Amino acid sequence: MLKEASDGQLTALYNAVSASEQVQFEPVGRWFEAFLKRRSRNVSASFQELEEEEELSEEEEDEELQLEEYPMLKTLDPKDWKNQDHYAVLGLAHIRYKATQKQIKAAHKAMVLKHHPDKRKAAGEQIVEGDNDYFTCITKAMEMLSDPVKRRAFDSVDPTFDNMVPSKAEGKENFFEVFAPVFERNSRWTVKKHVPSLGSMDASFEDVDNFYSFWYNFDSWREFSYLDEEEKEKAECRDERRWIEKQNRASRAQRKKEEMNRIRTLVDTAYNCDPRIKKFKEEEKARKESEKKAKADAKKREQEEKERARQEEEAAARMQREKEEEAARQAAQQAKKEKEVQKKAIKKERQKLRTTCKTHSYFTDNEADGVRMMEEVEKLCDRLELTSLQMLNEALASGNKEQSKAALEKQVQEVNVQMQKEKEAEMQAQQASRGAEHTSAGGGGGANNRGWNEEDLQLLIKAVNLFPAGTNARWEVIASYMNQHSSSGVKRTAKDVINKAKTLQKLDPHQKDEINRKAFEKFRKEHSVVPQTVDNAAPSERFDAVSAESNSSPWTTEEQKLLEQALKTFPVNTPERWEKISDAVPGRSKKDCMKRYKELVEMIKAKKAAQEQVTAKNKK
């Protein structure tokens, strides 16, 4: 034992300390239970202290337990035990489903000590023999409440439970005061232990959403087996027991469905009356409106930016186009000026050439040679370019008369040689085209491929335009049309017409223009000559006036459209119809319009006749 240190002195011990070690252990048995209790309570205490504390709390509960005497206890019918309130029978009506098993046992013990038949008999009270005594109800109540399964069945149909659901009118006035106790009352049926509260007006969206999510997914343990009308234990056989079980299951399922509908109605009513939901919806609506407005503003700004960029691009393109147009206009003006200058220079050189030749009497003393040289000079003026004219004029001005005549004759000879070569080349081209025509048409043979005069060619061109591509049996119709209107008397077949049309397509454009020119000249000769009477009488003034007004030029596409529109606008019964039609077609007289109308009618009739002839031939 260490000596006690004197006053003013210190005692010091010196020794080596071993290193600390961590040791893991696992409590078992009652010590494990004490460990769990300490951990749940977050305290450090021994097992004995916890047991003493638990016993002390139970003793305090027993001392605090007060039983309420059930005034109707002695009037209960033991045979009608299902309709009795078991908690009230044991004096636990004030705590009901919150009563513990120990409290139930204590209550039953107190009721037995007070109402047991032996006790009452000893007190001189008259006792009913058998199970008809009301003490049987106390025994039945203990039997029901001591069994957890039977107790849950009775708690599910607790007669004191209020199944009422508040209305919307009640909920809108005082929402939290009305619905808070209702949800708290119905939370006793939940399987889950932690039930969220209804909260207040200041609750967050997450809390409100969590509350309604819990109740919309409410899992209830409430069942209604206590209300079974038939008891399967009373069945006499297995089939009857099965039938009873089936009936009981059906009635339980129906009551369970009604219970869940009641819960759902409660939650729906609360959700519709909840002012917080309305506030959240308004906030959400305002948020969406603000987002929508922001998007619309952004889109508007984007469109404005695009419109601005587009306008800038259009302005730049317009300026570029204007610059290009200005440059093109200036270039055109410059080219026009140069052309005018060149034209004036050519005109000047031509006039100079004519003057020089005229001054020298065209370098001849013979009148006939002078006329010929005059024609040759004009030919030179038409054929020679500016440079050639300038060189020729310089040659004529620099030399004497003989040298000038030689230079002029030399230039005339060169131009004539060039014109002769061009003419020979044109003739060779025509011969080649004729040879190609005979070669392409040689497959048909016979007299039908010969004798294509100008009239037949024009008739073929007219028929091809009259019967366009897509006409039924087009080439047979064209051949029939030509056989009806041709004056040559040669009968053409569809094959002949096709070969000739292909040949015409291969012709040079100049040759096509030549054919069209000849056709127009023929048309003008036929329609412009007015036959006189036999006695060579002079035509009337009216005829002269009409002839003077007539226009013999071909009808253009625009004039044809105006004529067709006028024919539709002014029907047959219109007064002075042809005067109005001629007024609608500028440049055409009444006679021109009537004549064109007759030509169109004859053309349509001929077209229909040709088509009908081919159709009849195909049917045969």
Short mmCIF file of C-alpha atoms in Angstrom, two decimals, residues 40 73 121 142 310 324 413 499 602 615:
data_model
loop_
_atom_site.label_atom_id
_atom_site.label_comp_id
_atom_site.label_asym_id
_atom_site.label_seq_id
_atom_site.Cartn_x
_atom_site.Cartn_y
_atom_site.Cartn_z
CA SER A 40 -31.83 2.16 -28.59
CA LEU A 73 -72.38 -5.73 -17.39
CA LYS A 121 -72.43 -16.60 -3.92
CA MET A 142 -60.58 -12.22 -21.95
CA ARG A 310 -32.56 38.54 -93.44
CA GLU A 324 -24.29 44.77 -110.86
CA GLN A 413 -13.74 39.48 -156.87
CA ASN A 499 -40.91 8.70 -141.33
CA GLU A 602 -63.61 23.43 -139.74
CA THR A 615 -61.94 4.34 -134.63
#
